[in-house]
Amino acid sequence: MGSDRICIPLLGTRHLFAVIALVLFLSKTAWPVMSLQATPNPSQKAVAGLCPDCRAKAEQLRDAASLLVLKATHQDLVTAKSQFLESARLFRQIQSPRDAAQDYLYVGEIYSIWGRQNLALQMYERAFELITENDIDLRCSILSHKALAYLDSNLPRSLELANQAVSLSKDAVGPSAKAEALEAFGQAWFAQKQPEKALEAFHTAVRLFREAKDLNKEAGAWLGVGYAAFHKESGYAEASEAYKEALRLWTSAANRHGVALAHSAMGLYWTQTGEFQKAMDEYNQAQSIFHAAGDLDNEAVMLNGHGNVSAAIGNYEDSLRCFKKARSIFAAFGDQRGEIGAIDGASDAEWMLHLPNLARQSNELELRLAIRHKLPRYEASANLGLADYAALRGDYKTAYALYVKARDLYGSLGDTNGQAKVLIRLGHLFSQNGQNEQAFSSLREVLRIAERSGRVTVLARAHFEIAMIYQRQHQLEDAKNETEIVLQIIESQRTKVSDFDDRASYFASVHEYYQLYIDTLMQLDRQNPGKDFARKALEAAEKSKVRSLLDMLGFVSSALPLNAIQAEIRGDNAVILEYAIGKENSYLWVIGEDSMIAHELPSSTGEILRLYDSFHASLIASGIHPTETPKQEKERKEQAARYARDQRDLAKDLLGPAIDFLQGRRVIIVPDGFLQYVPFSALLPFDVRDFVLLPSASTLKALRDAAQRRAPPNAEVAVFADPVFEKDDWRVTGNSSFRSGDTKPDSVKQVARDVLGSSYIPRLPNSHYEAEAIVKAFSKGTVFLREGFDANRKTALQILSSYRFIHFATHEFLDTRHPELSGLVLSMVRKNGRGQDGYLRLKDIYQLKLSAELVVLSACESALGKDLESEGMIGLTRGFLYAGSSRIISTLWKVDDGATAKLMTSFYGRLRKGEAPSLALRGAQSDLAKIPEWKHPYYWAAFVLQGEYRWSNDTK
């Protein structure tokens, strides 16, 4: 429904017209002459005598259709169209042509909402033929609607008809007909990129609708004011106020669809001004209204908006999900324009997810549909995507031709933002081919466009492309200056995204800007040693890391400078190893309390990644795999045999430059990129005293400050172990009728299938012995132990805030695409066999208020999550840090149940003796490495401690 309106969140201005048309449907006052009944003349009475019930039937049909139109779903409009056509037939049968003309006008508006403008024009012509020259108000209304129908296909004709409507409206009886004509006039000017003229017309329409006391139409006219103001020089504030007024009026009129439309307009406004979280909030409010009304089509519009905002903040998986869902809805309703818009958004997300072949297929489909339906904006977008694909394949000639075609199409539409996108691509293409002057020319034109339009993300990208050219030309000072402009822009944008994980997604999407800056500074350091460039590079690396987590922990200032970082480790016999992974070169800073040495890692980033992949494969191959075939066992053992070589090579690259600083020291590692997956405990020699991981060095102070603000815990240890996952567990003793079927929530079953390959969740029997060891390690009565059925979500949510140590020995499900679905699996079944919600979701963890000094997640892959490059992983570790824990022990891969029980026995024994958690973990790993059965790092190196390393009775 509402073809042009469908993509409001995607393209903005061009969808004003169908929005306004829809608004006019949403209350009875929107029907200009609905309540007027023409007085029948004697001849009409004679005809009516042949069909005494025709008028009554026609009026009943019209009233029923009007109610359906107010609901505004696709099926309701289909039914309403049929009823209006039937009422028109009955009115013509009793020779009441004016009433029939009104009904044809309404049918035309329905066709217009569907984007079928040719059929709409047929209905308007049919209505026009039925009325007399003296029926000024209705003639004026029909001309206004015809003007709107020509907006997409013939702008000069649209303006001509709008002028006729305005001229005729001077003789109209009521103000509404005049206002409608001015709205059409304003919309035609707006479509011709004349926002000032459009704004004048919309303001006059507002005044006339107010004179007519028509709140709904006045609200619709305010929406027009907002769109026109937004596209004129310095009109943002006026646009915002106009949208708010539309919202106020529709709220006052109890017009929920109007309220939703106002929210969607505000969503577009906030999207285009870079206030992404506000945009998401507006779209969500609109979507909830459309969903409550059963209006799937309008809900799809909001999905497009949601997808667009998710893309803007770098959450491309969510963006693709929204666009795919929107496309399926539009396709079901036969709304081809809406479907094209969703395909366009999906192709962008596919590109950003490194799925170029899928993106190419989407762009090819989009191009065919855009040409068929004469939609030049989508044709331009499709050509742009296909040009990107050609450039990726190295087909310079094809890429250049397609970019030029896209640029010219955007130019014909007056779309300067579209032109800017193409010019950025052209600048990049020219630069790659050594045509630097042409590249600079394209990019400087982008800067002019972006500065006029205020599109800060476009401005940042253009400066970034210029900086890359300077760096390739070895003009490093110029590259540094340009990149600093970029970083200033993105820092100002980051603070406008209020949802923490969305902010993380946005910041990760611009990680490459920081990579370029760090690389430039380090090159300058090589040319000018001792000039402080290495320090600036380190501080840039800190600024690039996990900023959203710092905000969550309440740390309001910027990332720490070097001297403040050093102050946090002073007197601790500690050394920080901070990494920055670039596209080609990677760096390591070795930070002591009074020193800092910067190193470029000896191998390229690609080579380090290859070494890590080989190391990880040989490490995992060293575990026991009881279900493998003899052939698989042979291949696995061959892979495992390469472990020592792979471990040595990776350690040399990552630790070699720092090895002289590590012996007997406390090592704090700040990884970056794929290094977050590296088990450093398997690389570090055992003469390292202990080590911890930190998302950023600045996180250390944030954790310490947060701990000072929390009340101390009033209980010692809480343990959740050996939960009951399935009804076939022997511990279930209830009625057999309760023991049949799978009652786990669908979301849990889906995540289980993704993680385990089946929705069936196996028991972890050794977790019982793990729990027993913890109880033995502590004084009697200090451990709150919950096993089996008692290890449930309800209990966890009730008691966790009180405990100093919290231990989970259970499954953890990790959904890297949708981290919000990740969680810990507690008892899913009651003793009698009834199901229960036993899934402690990530959102539950975020809402906890902990005072814990340590949380242990003795579960598989609990250290992992959605990898957001510089922002780290969004997963359970981040959730527990936010909830108030100072330290987290978690795992990097699927750990062995028996080895884990043994390691935890040693760990808690050491902890009870007073060792700091970091020392206790390192000692427990050393203990396990001395047992032949479990000496291989596969069995113990998965466990990592993140967070604070200091301990109250630590001897340092």
XYZ file of C-alpha atoms in Angstrom, residues 77-683:
607
model
C -8.476 -1.212 0.942
C -9.131 -3.990 -1.575
C -12.579 -4.504 -0.045
C -13.185 -0.753 0.215
C -12.368 -0.307 -3.495
C -14.969 -2.924 -4.459
C -17.578 -1.333 -2.214
C -16.943 2.157 -3.613
C -17.254 0.845 -7.166
C -20.537 -0.841 -6.298
C -21.899 2.265 -4.573
C -20.886 4.321 -7.648
C -22.815 1.877 -9.862
C -25.913 2.210 -7.675
C -25.685 6.014 -7.617
C -25.443 6.067 -11.403
C -28.408 3.717 -11.617
C -30.557 6.223 -9.702
C -29.038 9.104 -11.707
C -27.057 10.677 -8.869
C -23.869 11.439 -10.818
C -22.249 13.672 -8.198
C -22.349 10.893 -5.609
C -20.960 8.465 -8.169
C -18.175 10.944 -8.977
C -17.243 11.118 -5.297
C -16.954 7.345 -5.152
C -14.762 7.223 -8.255
C -12.552 9.852 -6.649
C -12.159 7.622 -3.586
C -11.319 4.601 -5.751
C -8.717 6.702 -7.547
C -7.111 7.597 -4.245
C -6.859 3.915 -3.322
C -5.169 3.163 -6.654
C -2.826 6.087 -6.032
C -1.860 4.709 -2.635
C -0.980 1.436 -4.348
C 1.156 3.303 -6.873
C -1.106 2.390 -9.795
C -1.348 5.935 -11.104
C -2.719 5.062 -14.564
C -5.757 3.405 -12.966
C -6.075 6.302 -10.541
C -6.172 8.759 -13.457
C -8.872 6.672 -15.161
C -11.017 6.955 -12.029
C -10.420 10.715 -11.798
C -11.380 11.182 -15.463
C -14.523 9.139 -14.926
C -15.417 11.304 -11.924
C -14.693 14.502 -13.857
C -17.062 13.467 -16.647
C -19.959 13.083 -14.202
C -19.950 16.522 -12.566
C -21.170 19.883 -13.836
C -19.188 23.042 -14.492
C -20.808 24.635 -11.436
C -19.571 21.987 -8.979
C -16.437 24.013 -8.255
C -15.388 22.322 -5.011
C -15.483 18.770 -6.377
C -13.900 19.791 -9.711
C -11.117 21.461 -7.760
C -10.600 18.334 -5.627
C -10.394 16.083 -8.702
C -7.862 18.391 -10.389
C -5.759 18.328 -7.216
C -5.760 14.554 -7.181
C -4.869 14.373 -10.872
C -1.918 16.668 -10.187
C -0.677 14.248 -7.533
C -1.093 11.271 -9.868
C 1.274 12.862 -12.411
C 4.018 13.684 -9.896
C 6.206 10.700 -10.727
C 5.638 10.442 -14.448
C 5.107 13.999 -15.729
C 6.079 16.878 -13.441
C 5.216 19.683 -15.898
C 1.714 18.217 -16.318
C 1.431 17.888 -12.527
C 2.272 21.568 -12.034
C -0.132 22.571 -14.829
C -3.013 20.722 -13.156
C -2.097 22.096 -9.747
C -2.160 25.624 -11.190
C -5.607 24.938 -12.668
C -6.809 23.689 -9.285
C -5.472 26.772 -7.500
C -7.034 29.102 -10.091
C -10.395 27.326 -9.896
C -10.308 27.212 -6.090
C -10.677 30.985 -5.930
C -14.355 30.441 -6.664
C -14.721 27.451 -4.313
C -17.363 27.538 -1.589
C -15.324 26.202 1.323
C -11.697 26.548 2.464
C -10.961 22.790 2.197
C -11.064 22.735 -1.612
C -8.707 25.722 -1.714
C -6.381 24.064 0.760
C -6.332 20.787 -1.203
C -5.409 22.688 -4.361
C -2.588 24.470 -2.570
C -1.318 21.161 -1.189
C -1.169 19.712 -4.697
C 0.514 22.906 -5.875
C 3.070 22.679 -3.054
C 3.756 19.023 -3.715
C 4.336 19.662 -7.413
C 6.818 22.427 -6.623
C 8.444 20.255 -4.031
C 8.930 17.464 -6.578
C 10.640 20.005 -8.835
C 13.151 20.852 -6.096
C 11.550 24.188 -5.220
C 11.145 23.864 -1.440
C 10.621 27.602 -0.856
C 7.609 27.735 -3.208
C 6.320 24.450 -1.791
C 6.669 25.758 1.755
C 4.603 28.852 0.982
C 1.810 26.709 -0.462
C 1.820 24.284 2.478
C 1.685 27.100 5.031
C -1.353 28.591 3.296
C -2.968 25.135 3.229
C -2.374 24.835 6.966
C -4.180 28.132 7.557
C -7.143 27.134 5.373
C -7.541 23.685 6.954
C -7.437 25.351 10.356
C -10.174 27.727 9.171
C -12.181 24.661 8.133
C -11.564 23.164 11.616
C -10.185 20.025 10.038
C -7.482 18.757 12.406
C -6.523 15.758 10.294
C -5.988 17.660 7.082
C -4.181 20.423 8.941
C -1.860 17.809 10.397
C -1.207 16.411 6.927
C -0.372 19.895 5.658
C 2.051 20.363 8.564
C 3.748 17.175 7.432
C 4.219 18.841 4.044
C 5.671 21.915 5.756
C 8.146 19.681 7.547
C 9.380 17.933 4.428
C 9.703 21.163 2.473
C 11.457 22.979 5.327
C 13.887 20.111 5.795
C 15.081 20.524 2.214
C 15.671 24.236 2.239
C 18.701 26.084 3.521
C 18.811 26.104 7.346
C 15.331 24.599 7.615
C 15.982 21.754 10.068
C 14.534 23.500 13.114
C 11.385 24.518 11.210
C 10.984 20.944 9.926
C 11.222 19.501 13.413
C 8.603 21.904 14.768
C 6.268 21.134 11.851
C 6.487 17.378 12.494
C 5.801 17.961 16.182
C 2.728 20.022 15.303
C 1.469 17.266 13.001
C 1.952 14.804 15.833
C 0.129 17.059 18.284
C -2.869 17.541 15.990
C -3.191 13.870 15.090
C -2.887 12.956 18.758
C -5.626 15.472 19.570
C -7.817 13.996 16.835
C -7.182 10.465 18.154
C -5.902 9.512 14.702
C -3.488 6.679 15.473
C -2.428 6.221 11.868
C -1.683 9.914 11.643
C 0.347 9.658 14.844
C 2.305 6.793 13.311
C 2.960 8.795 10.149
C 4.274 11.701 12.197
C 6.603 9.351 14.061
C 7.846 7.912 10.765
C 8.518 11.417 9.426
C 10.458 12.238 12.584
C 12.345 8.983 12.149
C 13.479 10.089 8.705
C 14.405 13.510 10.073
C 16.587 12.036 12.845
C 18.155 9.555 10.429
C 19.225 12.272 8.044
C 20.564 14.461 10.848
C 22.639 11.616 12.309
C 20.582 11.132 15.492
C 20.294 7.408 14.922
C 18.929 6.296 18.284
C 16.189 8.931 18.161
C 15.343 7.735 14.662
C 15.083 4.143 15.888
C 12.806 5.203 18.731
C 10.472 7.032 16.324
C 10.325 4.095 13.916
C 9.626 1.685 16.761
C 6.736 3.809 18.004
C 5.253 3.976 14.519
C 5.778 0.265 13.967
C 3.984 -0.650 17.206
C 0.935 1.348 16.108
C 0.829 -0.234 12.665
C 1.325 -3.676 14.187
C -1.519 -3.146 16.652
C -3.773 -2.154 13.743
C -2.801 -5.272 11.785
C -1.356 -3.004 9.106
C 1.483 -5.207 7.890
C 2.191 -3.032 4.874
C 2.890 0.057 6.942
C 4.810 -2.097 9.387
C 7.044 -3.035 6.451
C 7.660 0.671 5.848
C 9.006 0.928 9.365
C 11.105 -2.191 8.843
C 12.733 -0.351 5.954
C 13.378 2.557 8.291
C 14.770 0.283 10.970
C 16.987 -1.373 8.378
C 18.290 1.961 7.195
C 19.184 3.112 10.706
C 20.816 -0.226 11.541
C 22.966 0.166 8.438
C 23.869 3.729 9.425
C 25.231 2.536 12.776
C 27.037 -0.451 11.298
C 24.686 -3.238 12.411
C 24.447 -4.794 8.960
C 23.103 -8.186 10.047
C 20.100 -6.489 11.610
C 19.764 -4.226 8.594
C 19.639 -7.184 6.202
C 17.115 -8.970 8.411
C 14.798 -5.950 8.385
C 15.012 -5.436 4.623
C 14.409 -9.113 3.882
C 11.354 -9.166 6.109
C 10.054 -5.942 4.571
C 10.581 -7.316 1.069
C 8.574 -10.450 1.822
C 5.680 -8.354 3.117
C 5.707 -6.012 0.139
C 5.866 -8.975 -2.248
C 2.885 -10.602 -0.523
C 0.851 -7.440 -1.081
C 2.019 -6.985 -4.652
C 3.628 -3.677 -3.711
C 6.457 -3.616 -6.228
C 7.836 -0.206 -5.358
C 8.066 -1.156 -1.732
C 9.742 -4.401 -2.718
C 12.295 -2.538 -4.865
C 13.112 -0.246 -1.962
C 13.689 -3.235 0.321
C 15.872 -4.927 -2.323
C 17.911 -1.730 -2.564
C 18.495 -1.656 1.199
C 19.269 -5.370 1.325
C 21.901 -5.038 -1.401
C 23.712 -2.367 0.627
C 23.704 -4.604 3.708
C 24.969 -7.557 1.651
C 27.875 -5.448 0.417
C 28.814 -4.462 3.947
C 28.601 -8.094 5.081
C 31.125 -9.028 2.376
C 28.580 -10.932 0.293
C 29.343 -9.369 -3.112
C 27.723 -12.059 -5.257
C 24.448 -11.788 -3.340
C 24.637 -8.000 -3.576
C 25.225 -8.196 -7.325
C 22.157 -10.438 -7.741
C 20.068 -7.977 -5.708
C 21.322 -5.036 -7.785
C 20.591 -6.815 -11.070
C 17.024 -7.547 -9.943
C 16.646 -3.991 -8.678
C 17.826 -2.598 -12.022
C 15.334 -4.683 -14.027
C 12.439 -3.657 -11.798
C 13.491 0.000 -11.709
C 13.615 0.226 -15.507
C 10.292 -1.602 -15.842
C 8.555 0.732 -13.411
C 10.406 3.866 -14.524
C 12.040 4.577 -11.183
C 15.288 6.426 -12.002
C 16.433 6.763 -8.399
C 16.490 3.007 -7.925
C 18.034 2.622 -11.365
C 20.841 4.914 -10.211
C 21.301 2.953 -6.989
C 21.414 -0.376 -8.844
C 24.015 0.942 -11.293
C 26.072 2.169 -8.354
C 26.039 -1.294 -6.772
C 26.911 -3.008 -10.048
C 29.762 -0.532 -10.544
C 31.084 -1.481 -7.102
C 31.018 -5.128 -8.107
C 32.906 -4.398 -11.337
C 35.496 -2.382 -9.381
C 35.896 -5.271 -6.931
C 36.680 -7.593 -9.848
C 39.195 -5.130 -11.277
C 37.057 -4.261 -14.298
C 37.939 -0.555 -14.319
C 36.285 0.270 -17.658
C 32.897 -1.211 -16.723
C 33.024 0.276 -13.242
C 33.774 3.758 -14.574
C 30.930 3.592 -17.121
C 28.406 2.450 -14.515
C 29.525 5.072 -11.979
C 29.086 7.815 -14.592
C 25.635 6.491 -15.459
C 24.625 6.471 -11.798
C 26.042 9.973 -11.282
C 24.089 11.332 -14.252
C 20.850 9.690 -13.104
C 21.208 11.215 -9.647
C 22.012 14.537 -11.295
C 18.825 14.424 -13.386
C 16.872 13.968 -10.158
C 18.661 16.831 -8.419
C 19.864 14.352 -5.799
C 23.163 15.825 -4.628
C 23.590 13.234 -1.880
C 23.361 10.452 -4.454
C 25.876 12.268 -6.610
C 28.208 12.562 -3.614
C 28.109 8.792 -3.039
C 29.079 8.175 -6.652
C 31.801 10.813 -6.603
C 33.382 9.164 -3.534
C 33.485 5.862 -5.448
C 34.927 7.571 -8.499
C 37.576 9.230 -6.354
C 38.537 5.846 -4.938
C 38.603 4.275 -8.406
C 40.778 7.064 -9.807
C 43.154 6.764 -6.850
C 43.528 3.008 -7.265
C 44.540 3.589 -10.858
C 47.066 6.283 -10.042
C 44.896 9.127 -11.378
C 45.329 11.248 -8.282
C 44.372 14.602 -9.776
C 41.043 13.200 -11.004
C 40.579 11.591 -7.582
C 41.163 14.871 -5.749
C 38.767 16.661 -8.114
C 35.965 14.167 -7.400
C 36.513 14.182 -3.658
C 36.695 17.966 -3.369
C 33.339 18.155 -5.125
C 32.025 15.745 -2.481
C 33.304 18.059 0.252
C 31.417 20.985 -1.309
C 28.209 18.978 -1.511
C 28.514 17.560 2.019
C 29.305 20.939 3.580
C 26.210 22.461 1.948
C 23.927 19.580 2.935
C 25.348 18.931 6.389
C 25.794 15.189 5.690
C 28.551 14.531 8.177
C 29.076 10.850 7.356
C 29.631 11.744 3.691
C 32.000 14.511 4.772
C 33.979 12.064 6.923
C 34.280 9.539 4.122
C 35.535 12.122 1.636
C 38.244 13.319 4.039
C 39.185 9.683 4.662
C 39.611 8.972 0.946
C 41.754 12.093 0.582
C 43.869 11.003 3.556
C 44.473 7.603 1.947
C 45.698 9.261 -1.235
C 48.097 11.433 0.759
C 49.402 8.392 2.620
C 50.028 6.477 -0.606
C 51.932 9.535 -1.878
C 53.947 9.518 1.390
C 52.598 12.963 2.279
C 52.177 11.817 5.852
C 51.552 15.175 7.529
C 48.720 15.873 5.090
C 47.349 12.361 5.669
C 47.475 12.925 9.439
C 45.665 16.252 9.203
C 42.895 14.862 6.997
C 42.404 11.831 9.236
C 42.171 14.027 12.324
C 39.256 15.834 10.665
C 37.602 12.450 10.091
C 38.053 11.377 13.706
C 36.658 14.648 15.006
C 33.527 14.076 12.920
C 32.965 10.474 14.021
C 33.593 11.284 17.676
C 30.806 13.877 17.509
C 28.491 11.287 15.922
C 29.244 8.498 18.397
C 27.755 10.372 21.329
C 24.437 10.766 19.504
C 23.679 7.033 19.615
C 22.312 6.394 23.083
C 21.803 2.623 22.994
C 25.142 1.178 24.061
C 25.332 -1.805 21.732
C 24.079 0.262 18.790
C 26.788 2.798 19.601
C 29.308 -0.036 19.552
C 28.069 -1.126 16.119
C 28.389 2.415 14.773
C 31.865 2.884 16.182
C 33.050 -0.453 14.832
C 31.851 0.552 11.364
C 34.443 3.347 11.299
C 37.302 1.273 12.718
C 39.212 1.650 9.460
C 39.456 5.404 10.042
C 41.418 4.772 13.236
C 43.500 2.120 11.497
C 44.592 4.672 8.917
C 45.407 7.254 11.591
C 47.460 4.802 13.668
C 49.333 3.574 10.613
C 50.082 7.153 9.530
C 51.376 8.097 12.977
C 53.589 5.020 13.152
C 55.056 5.794 9.729
C 55.759 9.310 10.959
C 57.427 7.803 14.037
C 59.764 5.776 11.834
C 60.702 8.940 9.925
C 60.937 11.114 13.055
C 61.839 8.957 16.072
C 61.430 10.626 19.420
C 58.846 13.127 18.150
C 55.969 11.629 20.210
C 54.150 10.076 17.246
C 54.285 6.588 18.831
C 52.560 7.898 21.957
C 49.877 9.566 19.862
C 49.391 6.310 17.959
C 48.922 4.405 21.222
C 46.393 6.934 22.461
C 44.557 6.697 19.132
C 44.447 2.907 19.561
C 42.935 3.436 23.016
C 40.338 5.799 21.592
C 39.387 3.188 19.034
C 38.755 0.448 21.584
C 35.566 -0.434 23.427
C 34.346 3.103 23.928
C 30.749 1.967 24.425
C 31.827 -0.270 27.330
C 33.565 2.672 28.990
C 30.334 4.629 28.696
C 28.339 1.735 30.168
C 30.638 1.592 33.167
C 29.990 5.283 33.841
C 33.362 6.529 32.761
C 32.388 9.812 31.219
C 35.738 11.252 30.157
C 37.650 10.239 27.062
C 40.013 7.279 26.804
C 43.082 7.640 29.026
C 46.359 9.186 27.837
C 49.598 7.270 28.315
C 50.581 8.828 31.662
C 47.161 8.032 33.156
C 47.378 4.433 31.917
C 50.788 4.086 33.515
C 49.453 5.491 36.786
C 46.920 2.643 36.958
C 49.646 -0.050 36.962
C 52.250 1.761 39.059
C 53.731 -0.427 41.782
C 52.140 -3.626 40.446
C 55.128 -5.135 38.640
C 52.903 -5.097 35.565
C 53.393 -4.600 31.852
C 50.673 -3.867 29.295
C 50.816 -5.324 25.790
C 48.431 -3.333 23.622
C 47.823 -4.354 20.010
C 46.431 -2.565 16.978
C 45.592 -4.718 13.950
C 45.625 -2.860 10.638
C 44.753 -3.944 7.128
C 48.413 -4.441 6.188
C 50.573 -3.587 9.191
C 49.981 -4.292 12.869
C 51.525 -2.773 15.978
C 52.344 -3.565 19.602
C 53.003 -1.120 22.439
C 54.854 -2.463 25.484
C 53.867 -0.207 28.382
C 55.578 -0.214 31.746
C 54.848 2.128 34.607
C 57.572 4.517 33.422
C 58.238 3.407 29.851
C 56.628 2.763 26.499
C 58.159 1.061 23.462
C 56.323 0.770 20.153
C 56.905 -2.072 17.695
C 55.646 -2.937 14.268
C 54.885 -6.659 14.336
C 57.381 -8.589 12.187
C 54.794 -10.175 9.865
C 52.038 -8.595 7.846
C 48.500 -8.715 9.198
C 47.560 -11.309 6.598
C 50.451 -13.555 7.623
C 49.593 -13.238 11.323
C 46.011 -14.208 10.556
C 47.242 -17.235 8.595
C 49.456 -18.243 11.521
C 46.552 -17.889 13.945
C 44.225 -19.981 11.765
C 46.813 -22.776 11.563
C 47.530 -22.563 15.310
C 43.850 -22.672 16.207
C 43.218 -25.657 13.927
C 46.093 -27.676 15.404
C 45.083 -26.709 18.957
C 41.466 -27.827 18.547
C 42.600 -30.979 16.746
C 44.465 -31.976 19.901
C 41.243 -32.701 21.763
C 39.415 -36.033 21.918
C 36.617 -36.583 19.403
C 34.856 -39.853 20.312
C 32.466 -39.994 17.343
C 35.034 -39.574 14.557
C 35.777 -42.146 11.891
C 39.265 -43.726 11.541
C 39.940 -41.481 8.567
C 38.886 -38.393 10.498
C 41.040 -39.476 13.438
C 44.090 -39.842 11.171
C 43.558 -36.377 9.645
C 43.004 -34.833 13.061
C 46.179 -36.299 14.493
C 48.173 -35.056 11.500
C 46.803 -31.574 12.152
C 47.485 -31.834 15.896
C 51.096 -32.820 15.211
C 51.722 -29.346 13.806
C 50.751 -27.656 17.092
C 54.250 -27.084 18.508
C 55.453 -25.445 15.284
C 52.308 -23.287 14.992
C 52.475 -22.256 18.646
C 56.135 -21.243 18.319
C 55.557 -19.226 15.123
C 52.551 -17.330 16.458
C 54.218 -16.601 19.797
C 57.274 -15.267 17.981
C 55.155 -12.821 15.963
C 52.899 -11.652 18.805
C 55.201 -11.793 21.821
C 58.705 -11.754 20.351
C 59.176 -7.971 20.529
C 58.157 -7.987 24.200
C 59.580 -11.261 25.485
C 62.420 -9.632 27.470
C 59.889 -7.680 29.548
C 57.655 -10.576 30.606
C 59.542 -12.867 32.978
C 58.130 -12.741 36.487
C 55.801 -9.917 35.543
C 52.039 -9.470 35.636
C 51.021 -9.215 31.987
C 47.952 -7.257 30.887
C 46.980 -7.904 27.276
C 44.778 -5.550 25.286
C 43.995 -7.432 22.046
C 42.507 -6.075 18.846
C 40.542 -7.611 16.003
C 41.004 -11.377 15.616
C 43.528 -11.384 18.465
C 40.509 -11.435 20.780
C 40.239 -15.136 19.908
C 43.882 -15.969 20.678
C 44.484 -18.026 23.861
C 47.486 -16.073 25.116
C 47.826 -18.433 28.078
C 49.008 -21.062 25.569
C 51.578 -18.645 24.116
